[in-house]
Steps between C-alpha positions, in 0.01 A plus 500: 500500500364572847612577853471126567779430250724736691405337828573154357852605405557649844382176660750304294775738609404434863517124444845516343621737773391266778669207327823695469500576872428140592710302250750742347534679169561195285173339603233580244699767316461327163122508542514863614694613192283293267184657643647848469617453142180339378173592671613827655681617188183430301292701744744791480478505122119509503259792503421665832148635556623760751827665600455365852496141375804565279695632795383216722601229253836665433566522874406133548735403217774709661459306821538169317809633319639603839439147631674356195800717578493432873480123455786513247700697758426238763604233251837667442421605143599863544512635141158350436370646825621846404324482164169398654525761774569768241189393309301507825614855570398612151157339530443648846585846369270449201222401739563805718554267797767692691515273810550192282781674311663574835456139607681377188785747546530370857543148361771624264675666794482177699656312211778760471583452870524124451720547193744717696408828331418727796512833318260374236278363777490840670409676174219255427370512857502880499304494174240274667458761775448788261176698484178304432679164497534532876228741610220306327615166642341348810701511821601133478644557155673820611669301774616241247641767268671665796668191638642408160633855478666436835649177363657692213637771728644241737669315214644833385640565849276799573435413863310805627271514198439125519401512868268792434339310212452194721322710761270651236420155364416375848273799555329445166412141580374612838247725325362221280156390612214278393286792385748606233453360150813304411598336169546124522865530398597612852322216682837343588650807663448511873696493824709197401596644161591836649717326759672295229586806289603699808731218604660489156561875514652478849721212386630709211568784743709268717252475790505121528329473843223730378467300179479173692227642724292612202548174305385310810197727528417433134534125561264513798231704327504350149188309398523165322369625166826687441735202493746644248581815696506305825768269362706798381461667841638192675787482252594860568462453875744210495752707304480781756550246780813362332639851464465535876671166566178317593573185298275259685207742489558561129497129421172461686350798317616375161354158572166673546560694177554180302181354647314816400628468142321171444285539190630849417596599147696813575842605377538745789429227755750266338760776488489505879622140496798606289573769758466246782765280340736792452460609861573154637762383251790607729372262769459195279756234585707730722406367840268789577149477631364148437159645425643750252715242327217250480247756382730627225548146373126431512426772243731364232217328318246777551369619164611856429466475125327774305281479198635605164357850439242504230505763228329826594133488406338830420129549450 
């Protein structure tokens, strides 16, 4: 085994990560898990000529396990996601890769927020900020860890702490620069992603105008290669507009969201459609806004089905 083997596994992780961002977690996940359980598992069970190569291969495997968990999370398969993310954390610790361990804990915190478990989210996010997990991370990754911490605090109703965490996350991203060595796993996190997470935190804190402003900023600055998150952003933006009584604007936004979902295989994106229907159901057939009534009816046949969760697959 050589350094090239480690690099090959990292390249595959980058490929699967880009596909997840573009098409959603269900796209290519079967191939990802198969690769991890076959070729990578075989490499891990082999003999390592040096400790450096052992750590490198274990870290690369941890990143693939993280991706398996993240894509399961995006597909709505939460117990499976938790098992893979736990494995990823264990592998990262075995590899001595503190920033990667923090990155995985951040993903677990994000999942806890989405599952309505704010206290658990705060505990996981605080663990991701502890010691070397945070201090050894690049500034872009520190910002990502920080904004998810803010999401947890906002969901828990800790307003002052959440705002302070948002400001730290903004400052962290501002310190990221091209000269700093960054792991590929944070390639997606930039101005648009920070704005999206900030908006979600402000929404949970009850600042709907502030949330709308940040969701719009995320929409304007998002690049096309991140279709999944863009669709979710538009879904959330429409929901915030409805909460403020902006029905016509929400219908227009959600129309854009449905267009953005074309070709996506993402449980989180499809869940936004479920939320759209719930938000507009009071206006269906009640003589309200023609656009709202018509839009609600137009989503009846939109596919919001989910895949049957497969059995947990452990290396």
